[in-house]
Coordinates of C-alpha atoms and ligand atoms in Angstrom, one line a residue:
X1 CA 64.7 177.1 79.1
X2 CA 64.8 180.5 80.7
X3 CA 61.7 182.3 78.5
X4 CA 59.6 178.5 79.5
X5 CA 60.8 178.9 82.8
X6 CA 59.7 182.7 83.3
X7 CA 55.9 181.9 81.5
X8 CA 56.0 179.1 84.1
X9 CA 56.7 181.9 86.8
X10 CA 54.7 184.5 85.6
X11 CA 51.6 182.3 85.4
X12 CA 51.7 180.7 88.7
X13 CA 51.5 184.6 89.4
X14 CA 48.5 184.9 87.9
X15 CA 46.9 181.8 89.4
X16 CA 47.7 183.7 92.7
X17 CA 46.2 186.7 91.8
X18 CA 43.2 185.3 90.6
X19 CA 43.2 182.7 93.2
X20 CA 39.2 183.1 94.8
X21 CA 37.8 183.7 91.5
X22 CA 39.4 180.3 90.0
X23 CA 38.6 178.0 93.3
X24 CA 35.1 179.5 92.7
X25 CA 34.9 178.4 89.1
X26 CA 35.8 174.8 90.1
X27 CA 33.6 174.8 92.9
X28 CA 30.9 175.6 90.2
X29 CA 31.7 172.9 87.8
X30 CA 32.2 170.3 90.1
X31 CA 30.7 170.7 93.9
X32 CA 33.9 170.7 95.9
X33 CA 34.0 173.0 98.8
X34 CA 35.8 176.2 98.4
X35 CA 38.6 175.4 100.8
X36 CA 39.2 172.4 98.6
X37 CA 39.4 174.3 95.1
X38 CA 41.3 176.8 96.8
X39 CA 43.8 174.4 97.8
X40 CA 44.2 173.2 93.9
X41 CA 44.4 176.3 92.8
X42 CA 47.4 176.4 95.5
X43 CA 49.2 173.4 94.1
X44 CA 48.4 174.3 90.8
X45 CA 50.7 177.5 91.1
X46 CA 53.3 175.7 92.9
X47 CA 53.6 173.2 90.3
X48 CA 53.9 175.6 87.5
X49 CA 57.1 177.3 90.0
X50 CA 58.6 173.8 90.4
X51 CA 58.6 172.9 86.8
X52 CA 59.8 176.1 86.1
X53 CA 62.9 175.4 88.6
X54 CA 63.5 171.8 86.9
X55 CA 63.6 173.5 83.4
X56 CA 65.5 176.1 84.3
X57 CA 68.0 173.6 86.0
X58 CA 68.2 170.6 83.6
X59 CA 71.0 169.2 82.7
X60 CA 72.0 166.3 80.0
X61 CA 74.6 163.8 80.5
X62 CA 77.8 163.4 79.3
X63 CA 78.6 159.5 79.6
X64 CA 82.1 159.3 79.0
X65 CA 83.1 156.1 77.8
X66 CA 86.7 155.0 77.9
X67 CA 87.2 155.0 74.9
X68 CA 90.1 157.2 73.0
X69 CA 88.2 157.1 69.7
X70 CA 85.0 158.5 70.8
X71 CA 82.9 160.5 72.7
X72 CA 79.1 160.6 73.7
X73 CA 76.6 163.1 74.8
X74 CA 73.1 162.2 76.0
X75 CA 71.0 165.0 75.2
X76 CA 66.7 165.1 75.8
X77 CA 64.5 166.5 73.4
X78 CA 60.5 167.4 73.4
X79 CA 58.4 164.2 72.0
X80 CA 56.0 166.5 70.2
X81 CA 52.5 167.0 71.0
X82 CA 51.5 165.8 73.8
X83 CA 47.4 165.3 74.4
X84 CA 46.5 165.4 78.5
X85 CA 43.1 164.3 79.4
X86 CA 42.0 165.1 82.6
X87 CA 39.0 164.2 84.9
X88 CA 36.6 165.9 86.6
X89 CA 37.3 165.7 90.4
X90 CA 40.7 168.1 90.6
X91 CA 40.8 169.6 87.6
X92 CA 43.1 172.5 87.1
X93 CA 45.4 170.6 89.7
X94 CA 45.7 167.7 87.4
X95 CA 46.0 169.7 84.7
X96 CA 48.8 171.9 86.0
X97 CA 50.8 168.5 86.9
X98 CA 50.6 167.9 82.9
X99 CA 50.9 171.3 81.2
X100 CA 53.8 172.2 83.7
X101 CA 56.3 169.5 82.7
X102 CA 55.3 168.9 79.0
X103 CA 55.9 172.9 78.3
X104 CA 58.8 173.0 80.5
X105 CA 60.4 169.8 78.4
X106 CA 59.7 171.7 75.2
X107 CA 56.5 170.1 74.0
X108 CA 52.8 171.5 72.6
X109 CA 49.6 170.6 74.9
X110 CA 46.4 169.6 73.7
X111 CA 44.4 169.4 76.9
X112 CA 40.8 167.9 77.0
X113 CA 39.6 168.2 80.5
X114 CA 36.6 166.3 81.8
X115 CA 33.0 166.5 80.2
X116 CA 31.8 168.0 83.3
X117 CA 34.3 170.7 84.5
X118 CA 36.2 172.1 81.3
X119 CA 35.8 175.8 83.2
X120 CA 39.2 175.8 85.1
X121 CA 41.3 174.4 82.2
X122 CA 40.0 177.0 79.9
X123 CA 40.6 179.6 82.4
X124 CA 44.2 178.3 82.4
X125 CA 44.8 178.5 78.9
X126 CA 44.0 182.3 78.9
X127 CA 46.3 182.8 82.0
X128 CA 49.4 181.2 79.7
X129 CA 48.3 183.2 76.8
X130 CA 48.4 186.5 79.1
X131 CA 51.9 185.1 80.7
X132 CA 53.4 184.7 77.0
X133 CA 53.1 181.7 75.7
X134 CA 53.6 181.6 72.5
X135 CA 50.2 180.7 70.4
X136 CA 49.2 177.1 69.4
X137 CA 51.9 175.7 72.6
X138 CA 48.6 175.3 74.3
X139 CA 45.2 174.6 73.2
X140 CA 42.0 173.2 75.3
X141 CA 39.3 171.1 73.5
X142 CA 36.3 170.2 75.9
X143 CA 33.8 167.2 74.6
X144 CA 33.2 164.4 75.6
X145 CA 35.7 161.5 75.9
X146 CA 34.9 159.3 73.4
X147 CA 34.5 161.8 70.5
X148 CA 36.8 164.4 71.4
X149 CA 39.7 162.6 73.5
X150 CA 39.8 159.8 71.3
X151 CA 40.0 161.8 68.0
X152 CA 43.0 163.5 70.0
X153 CA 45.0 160.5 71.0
X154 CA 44.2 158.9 67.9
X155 CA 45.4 161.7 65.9
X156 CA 49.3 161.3 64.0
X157 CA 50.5 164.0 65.0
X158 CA 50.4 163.2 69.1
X159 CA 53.3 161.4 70.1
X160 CA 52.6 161.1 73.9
X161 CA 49.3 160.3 76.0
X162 CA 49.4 161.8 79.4
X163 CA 45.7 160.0 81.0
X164 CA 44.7 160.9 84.7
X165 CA 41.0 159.0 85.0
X166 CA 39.3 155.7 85.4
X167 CA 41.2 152.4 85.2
X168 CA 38.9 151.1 82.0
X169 CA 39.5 154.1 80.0
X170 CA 43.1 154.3 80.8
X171 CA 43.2 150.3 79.1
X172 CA 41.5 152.0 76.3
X173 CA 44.4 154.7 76.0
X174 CA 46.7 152.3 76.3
X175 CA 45.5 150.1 73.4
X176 CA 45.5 153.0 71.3
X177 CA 49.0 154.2 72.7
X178 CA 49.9 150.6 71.5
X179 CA 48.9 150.8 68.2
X180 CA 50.4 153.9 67.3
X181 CA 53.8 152.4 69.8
X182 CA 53.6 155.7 71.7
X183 CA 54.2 156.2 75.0
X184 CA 52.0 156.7 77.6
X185 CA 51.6 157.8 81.1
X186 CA 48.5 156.5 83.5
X187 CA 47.2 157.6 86.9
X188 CA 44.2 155.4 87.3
X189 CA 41.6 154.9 89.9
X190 CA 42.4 153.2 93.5
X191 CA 41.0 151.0 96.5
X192 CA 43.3 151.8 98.6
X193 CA 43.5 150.2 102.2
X194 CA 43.9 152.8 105.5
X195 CA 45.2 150.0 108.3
X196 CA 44.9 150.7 111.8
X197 CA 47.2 148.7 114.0
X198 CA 46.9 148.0 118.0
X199 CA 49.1 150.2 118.7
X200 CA 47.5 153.1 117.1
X201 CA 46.6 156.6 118.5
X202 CA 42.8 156.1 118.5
X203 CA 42.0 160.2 118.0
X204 CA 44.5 161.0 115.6
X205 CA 44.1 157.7 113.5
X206 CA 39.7 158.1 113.8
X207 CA 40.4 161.5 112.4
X208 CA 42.9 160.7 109.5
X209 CA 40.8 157.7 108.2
X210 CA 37.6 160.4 108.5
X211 CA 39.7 163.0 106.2
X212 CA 41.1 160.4 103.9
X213 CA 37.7 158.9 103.1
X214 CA 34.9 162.1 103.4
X215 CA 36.9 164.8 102.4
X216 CA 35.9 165.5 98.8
X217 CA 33.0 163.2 99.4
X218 CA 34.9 160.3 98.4
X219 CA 35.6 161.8 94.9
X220 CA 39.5 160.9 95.1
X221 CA 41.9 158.6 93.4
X222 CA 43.7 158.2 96.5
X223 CA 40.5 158.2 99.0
X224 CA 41.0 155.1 101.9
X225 CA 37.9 153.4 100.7
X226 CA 39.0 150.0 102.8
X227 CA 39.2 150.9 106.5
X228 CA 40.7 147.5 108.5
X229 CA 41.5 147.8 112.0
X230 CA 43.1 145.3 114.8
X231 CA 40.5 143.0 115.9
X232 CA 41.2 144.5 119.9
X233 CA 40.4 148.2 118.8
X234 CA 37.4 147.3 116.6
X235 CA 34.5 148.1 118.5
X236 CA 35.9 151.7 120.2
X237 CA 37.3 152.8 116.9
X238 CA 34.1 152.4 114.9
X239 CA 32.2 153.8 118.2
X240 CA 34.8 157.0 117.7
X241 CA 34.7 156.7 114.2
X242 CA 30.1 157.4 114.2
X243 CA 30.7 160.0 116.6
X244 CA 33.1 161.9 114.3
X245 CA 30.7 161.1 111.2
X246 CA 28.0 162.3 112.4
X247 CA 29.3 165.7 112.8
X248 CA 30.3 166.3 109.3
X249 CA 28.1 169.3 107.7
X250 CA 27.3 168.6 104.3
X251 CA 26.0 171.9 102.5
X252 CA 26.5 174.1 99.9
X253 CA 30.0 174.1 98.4
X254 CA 30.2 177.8 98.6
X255 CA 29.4 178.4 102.1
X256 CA 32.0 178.0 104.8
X257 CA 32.6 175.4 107.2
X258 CA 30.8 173.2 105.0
X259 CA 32.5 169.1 104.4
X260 CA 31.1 168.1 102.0
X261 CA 29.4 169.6 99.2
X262 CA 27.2 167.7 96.1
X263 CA 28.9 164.6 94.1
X264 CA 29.2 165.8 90.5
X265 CA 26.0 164.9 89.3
X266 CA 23.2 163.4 89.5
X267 CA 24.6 160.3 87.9
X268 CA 27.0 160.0 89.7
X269 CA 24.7 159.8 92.7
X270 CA 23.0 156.5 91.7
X271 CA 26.1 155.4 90.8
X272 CA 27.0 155.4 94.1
X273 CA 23.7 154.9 95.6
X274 CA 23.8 151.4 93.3
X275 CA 26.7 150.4 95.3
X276 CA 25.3 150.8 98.5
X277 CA 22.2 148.5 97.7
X278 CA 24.5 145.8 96.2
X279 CA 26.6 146.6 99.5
X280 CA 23.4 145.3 101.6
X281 CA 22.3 142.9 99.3
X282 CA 25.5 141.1 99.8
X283 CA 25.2 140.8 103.8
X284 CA 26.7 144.8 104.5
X285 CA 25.0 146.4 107.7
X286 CA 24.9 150.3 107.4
X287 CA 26.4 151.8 110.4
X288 CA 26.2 155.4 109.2
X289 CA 25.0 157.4 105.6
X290 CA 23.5 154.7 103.3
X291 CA 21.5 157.0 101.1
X292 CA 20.6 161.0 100.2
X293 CA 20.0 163.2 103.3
X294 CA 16.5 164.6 104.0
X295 CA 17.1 168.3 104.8
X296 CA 15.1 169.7 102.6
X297 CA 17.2 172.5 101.8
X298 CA 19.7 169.9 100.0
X299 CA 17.0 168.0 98.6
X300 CA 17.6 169.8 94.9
X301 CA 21.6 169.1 94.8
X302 CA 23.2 165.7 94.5
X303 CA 24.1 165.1 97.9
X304 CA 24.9 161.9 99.8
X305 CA 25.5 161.1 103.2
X306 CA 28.7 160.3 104.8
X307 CA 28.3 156.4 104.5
X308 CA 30.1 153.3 106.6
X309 CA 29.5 149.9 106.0
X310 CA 30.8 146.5 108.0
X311 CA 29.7 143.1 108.1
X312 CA 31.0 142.4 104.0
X313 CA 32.9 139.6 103.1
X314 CA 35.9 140.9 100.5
X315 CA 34.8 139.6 97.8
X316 CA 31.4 141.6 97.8
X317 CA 31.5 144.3 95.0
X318 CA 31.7 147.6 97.8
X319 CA 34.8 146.1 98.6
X320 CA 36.8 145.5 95.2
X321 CA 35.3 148.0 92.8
X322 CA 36.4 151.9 92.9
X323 CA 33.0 153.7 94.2
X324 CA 34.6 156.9 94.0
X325 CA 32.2 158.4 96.8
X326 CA 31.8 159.0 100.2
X327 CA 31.5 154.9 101.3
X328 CA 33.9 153.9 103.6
X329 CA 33.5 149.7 104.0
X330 CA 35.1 148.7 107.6
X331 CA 37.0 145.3 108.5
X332 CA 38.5 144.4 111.5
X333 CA 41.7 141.9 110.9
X334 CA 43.6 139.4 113.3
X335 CA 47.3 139.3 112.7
X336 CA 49.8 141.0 110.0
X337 CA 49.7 138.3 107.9
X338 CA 46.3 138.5 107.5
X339 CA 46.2 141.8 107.5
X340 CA 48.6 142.3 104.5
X341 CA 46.6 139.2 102.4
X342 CA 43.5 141.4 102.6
X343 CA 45.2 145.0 101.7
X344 CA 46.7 143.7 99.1
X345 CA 44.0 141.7 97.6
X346 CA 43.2 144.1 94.9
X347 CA 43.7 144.6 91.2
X348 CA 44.2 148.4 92.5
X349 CA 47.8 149.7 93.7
X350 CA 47.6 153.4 94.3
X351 CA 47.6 153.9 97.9
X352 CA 47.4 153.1 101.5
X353 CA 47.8 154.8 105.0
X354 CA 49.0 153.1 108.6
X355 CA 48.3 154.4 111.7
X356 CA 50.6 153.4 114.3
X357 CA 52.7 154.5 117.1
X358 CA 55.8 151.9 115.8
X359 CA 57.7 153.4 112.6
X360 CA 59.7 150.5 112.8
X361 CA 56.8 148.2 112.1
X362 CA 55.2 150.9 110.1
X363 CA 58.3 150.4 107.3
X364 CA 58.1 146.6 107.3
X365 CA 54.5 147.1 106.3
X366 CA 55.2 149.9 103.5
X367 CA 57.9 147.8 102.1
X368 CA 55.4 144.9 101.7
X369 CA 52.1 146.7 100.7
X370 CA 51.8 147.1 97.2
X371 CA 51.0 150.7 96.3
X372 CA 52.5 153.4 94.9
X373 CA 52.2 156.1 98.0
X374 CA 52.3 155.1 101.9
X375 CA 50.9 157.6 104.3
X376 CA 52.0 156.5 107.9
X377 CA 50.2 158.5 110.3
X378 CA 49.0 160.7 107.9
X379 CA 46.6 160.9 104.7
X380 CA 45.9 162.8 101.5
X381 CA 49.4 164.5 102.0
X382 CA 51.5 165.4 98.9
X383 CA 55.0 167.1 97.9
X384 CA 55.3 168.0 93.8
X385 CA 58.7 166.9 94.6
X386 CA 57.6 163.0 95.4
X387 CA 57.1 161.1 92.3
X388 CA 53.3 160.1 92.5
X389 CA 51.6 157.0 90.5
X390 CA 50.0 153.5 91.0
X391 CA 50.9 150.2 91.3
X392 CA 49.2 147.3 89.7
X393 CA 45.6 148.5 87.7
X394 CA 46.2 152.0 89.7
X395 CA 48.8 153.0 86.7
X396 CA 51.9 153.5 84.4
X397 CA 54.3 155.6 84.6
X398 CA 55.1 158.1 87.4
X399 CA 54.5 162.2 87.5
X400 CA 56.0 164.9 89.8
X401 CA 59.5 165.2 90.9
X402 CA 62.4 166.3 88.9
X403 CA 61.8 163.3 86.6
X404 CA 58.3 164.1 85.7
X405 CA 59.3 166.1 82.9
X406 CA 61.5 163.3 81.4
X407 CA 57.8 161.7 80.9
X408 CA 57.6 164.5 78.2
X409 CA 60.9 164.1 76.5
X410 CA 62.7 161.2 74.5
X411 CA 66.4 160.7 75.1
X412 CA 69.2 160.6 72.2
X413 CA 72.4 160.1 72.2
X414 CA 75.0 161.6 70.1
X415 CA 79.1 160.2 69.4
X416 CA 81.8 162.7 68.2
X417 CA 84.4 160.7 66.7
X418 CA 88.1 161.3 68.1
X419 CA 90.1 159.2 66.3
X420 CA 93.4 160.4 64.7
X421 CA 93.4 158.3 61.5
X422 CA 90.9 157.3 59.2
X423 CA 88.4 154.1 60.4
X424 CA 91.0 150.7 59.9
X425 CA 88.0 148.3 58.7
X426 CA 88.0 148.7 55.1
X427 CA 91.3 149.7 54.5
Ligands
LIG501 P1 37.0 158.8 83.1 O1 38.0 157.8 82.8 O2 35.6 158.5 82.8 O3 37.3 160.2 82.3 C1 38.6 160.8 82.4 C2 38.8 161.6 81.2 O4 38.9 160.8 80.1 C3 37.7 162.6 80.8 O5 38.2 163.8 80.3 C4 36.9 161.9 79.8 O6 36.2 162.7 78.9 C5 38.0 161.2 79.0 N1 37.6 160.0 78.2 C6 36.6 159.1 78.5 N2 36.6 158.2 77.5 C7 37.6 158.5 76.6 C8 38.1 157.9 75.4 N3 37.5 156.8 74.9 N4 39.1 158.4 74.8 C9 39.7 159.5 75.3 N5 39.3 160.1 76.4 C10 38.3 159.6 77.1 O7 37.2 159.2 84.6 P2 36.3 160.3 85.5 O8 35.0 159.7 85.8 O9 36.4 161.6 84.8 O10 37.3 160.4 86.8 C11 37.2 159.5 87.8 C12 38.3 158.5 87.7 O11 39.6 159.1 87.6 C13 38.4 157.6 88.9 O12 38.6 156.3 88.5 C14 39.6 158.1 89.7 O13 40.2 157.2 90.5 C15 40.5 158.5 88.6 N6 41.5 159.5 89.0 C16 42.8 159.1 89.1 C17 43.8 160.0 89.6 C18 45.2 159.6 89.8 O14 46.1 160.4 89.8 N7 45.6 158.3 89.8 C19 43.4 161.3 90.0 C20 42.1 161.6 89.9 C21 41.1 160.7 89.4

């Protein structure tokens, strides 16, 4: 544990030295702005020192029975290989929250990061080979999912699937994982639901739901996608809520004080364009955004405009499916019982945020919403040392904390016999 601990350290070193030039890479691959990929690279680095800390620091159990004849040790040991597949919108973050645990519990990574941004995770790998790692502990194999992921999961050998992506793919996984009876971890996608009650702070709540919605463009798991405010604060908060929009700079990724940069591709685009027309088509009115922006000078990138959206019922498409862009779909509500019949009428679990001045009422609500994180007053906030994973379709399994590498490890437990005379049974 000490040499996996001290590659641990000595590479989150590296990611700090080489911070700009890796946030730069990522910003290349997949259009965030640079404050953002600097911030992964951040977390990335931290997570390789925390891991480092719980493998340095684990301990097995001792469960002492009461027993005279006996006596157990509970020890943990690495499941194998483990194959991590990662997507595209945080990668060497996500692929940090992986590697870190699975090396530090004693297992071999196969990573295959996302089609479109293998850059950072290949990067990676040479850091760990510079830190020490021993050769063959860590390999990366871009491709494309189908093809390259699945030969990986479906390969003998792997006896763990670690899955951070899309909720249909992470079924998929899990079929497979079945199959082979393997275990597998899943952080899927998300719908989550950022609740503004009466008693709110309108400025700091305006802002919040802004961040926790544009930031990345939308192009988060955890984005608050369903905005539904108190009936009474409706009308100023959406009023706020344009005047705030409106001064987001979208721009080139690269250049500072930019928002929000390109959506990963021109796919991706239409993708979310194609929800926007379905979003109308179904009664929506667009009250901001609603399609690509006409400056000129961002007429060659795949940009699209901050976008919010009231007036839909919630059962129209906008409102159930994971758009994974920068859509925000607004709905005022009555009363807490309605309130929490329309958060959590989702198949997705993964988060939610509450903006209120009453923390009281704030952990009634928590305790009753049906996600896996709760940001009250807050959004988009994170601790490696909080557990992190979905409820419902949002996931399986849970990674971060001290436990996360216990996702990586299978337990045994082993009995010294203590008796003083032979066994009595077949005498
Ligand atoms: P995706 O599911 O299309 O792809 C994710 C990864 O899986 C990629 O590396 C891809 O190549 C691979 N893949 C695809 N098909 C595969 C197959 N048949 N076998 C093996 N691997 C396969 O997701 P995406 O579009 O890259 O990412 C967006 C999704 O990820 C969103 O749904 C988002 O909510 C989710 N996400 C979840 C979290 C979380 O922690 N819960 C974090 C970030 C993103």
């Amino acid at each position: 544990p000490h040499e996996r601990a001290a590659v641990l350290h000595r590479v989150a070193e590296l990611i700090a030295a080489r911070r700009e030039d890796l946030a730069r890479l990522q910003t290349r691959d997949n259009g965030k702005p640079l404050a953002e990929t600097r911030a992964l690279v951040d977390s990335a680095a931290g997570t390789a020192r925390y891991f480092a800390s719980v493998c340095e620091t684990f301990e097995g159990e001792m469960p002492t029975p009461r027993s005279r004849d006996f006596t157990t040790f509970s020890t943990y040991e690495p499941v194998g290989v483990v194959a991590a597949i990662t997507p595209w919108n945080s990668p060497i973050a996500s692929e940090m929250q992986k590697i870190a645990p699975a090396l530090a519990g004693g297992n071999a990574v196969l990573v295959k990061p996302a089609d479109a941004t293998p850059m950072a995770a290949l990067a990676l790998a040479k850091l760990f080979e510079e830190a020490g790692l021993p050769a063959g502990l860590l390999s990366v194999l871009p491709g494309r999912g189908s093809v390259v992921g699945e030969a990986m999961v479906r390969h003998p050998l792997v006896r763990k699937i670690s899955f951070t992506g899309g909720t249909s793919t992470g079924r998929r996984l899990a079929a497979i994982a079945a199959d082979k009876l393997i275990p597998v971890s899943l952080e899927l996608g998300g719908k989550s639901p950022t609740i503004v009650l009466d008693d709110a702070d309108l400025e700091r709540a305006v802002q919040g739901v802004v961040y926790g919605i544009f930031s990345s463009a939308g192009q988060a798991c955890i984005a608050g996608s369903r905005l539904l405010v108190h009936r009474s604060l409706y009308d100023a908060f959406l009023k706020r809520l344009d005047e705030v929009v409106d001064r987001l700079r979208l721009g080139h990724p690269e250049h500072d004080g930019v928002h929000m940069g390109p959506l990963v591709s021109m796919a991706h685009r239409d993708s979310v364009a194609a929800y926007v027309a379905s979003a109308v088509e179904e009664g929506g009115r667009i009250r901001r955004g609603g399609r690509a922006p006409s400056d000129p000078a961002l007429a060659a990138g795949s940009y699209f405009l901050p976008t919010v959206i009231e007036g839909l019922s919630p059962d129209a498409r906008a409102c159930r499916e994971e758009i994974f862009g920068p859509v925000l779909v607004a709905m005022p509500f009555e009363d807490e019982t309605e309130l929490l019949a329309q958060a959590n009428d989702s198949v997705y679990g993964l988060a939610a945020g509450i903006w209120t001045r009453d923390y009281r009422r704030a952990w009634h609500l928590a305790s009753r919403l049906e996600a896996g994180t709760i940001w009250v007053n807050t959004y988009k906030k994170f601790a490696i040392s909080a557990p992190f994973g979905g409820f419902k379709e949002s996931g399986l399994g849970r990674e971060k904390g001290r436990q996360g590498v216990l996702a990586y490890m299978q337990q045994k437990s082993i009995y010294l016999g203590m008796e003083q005379q032979a066994m009595e049974w077949s005498r």
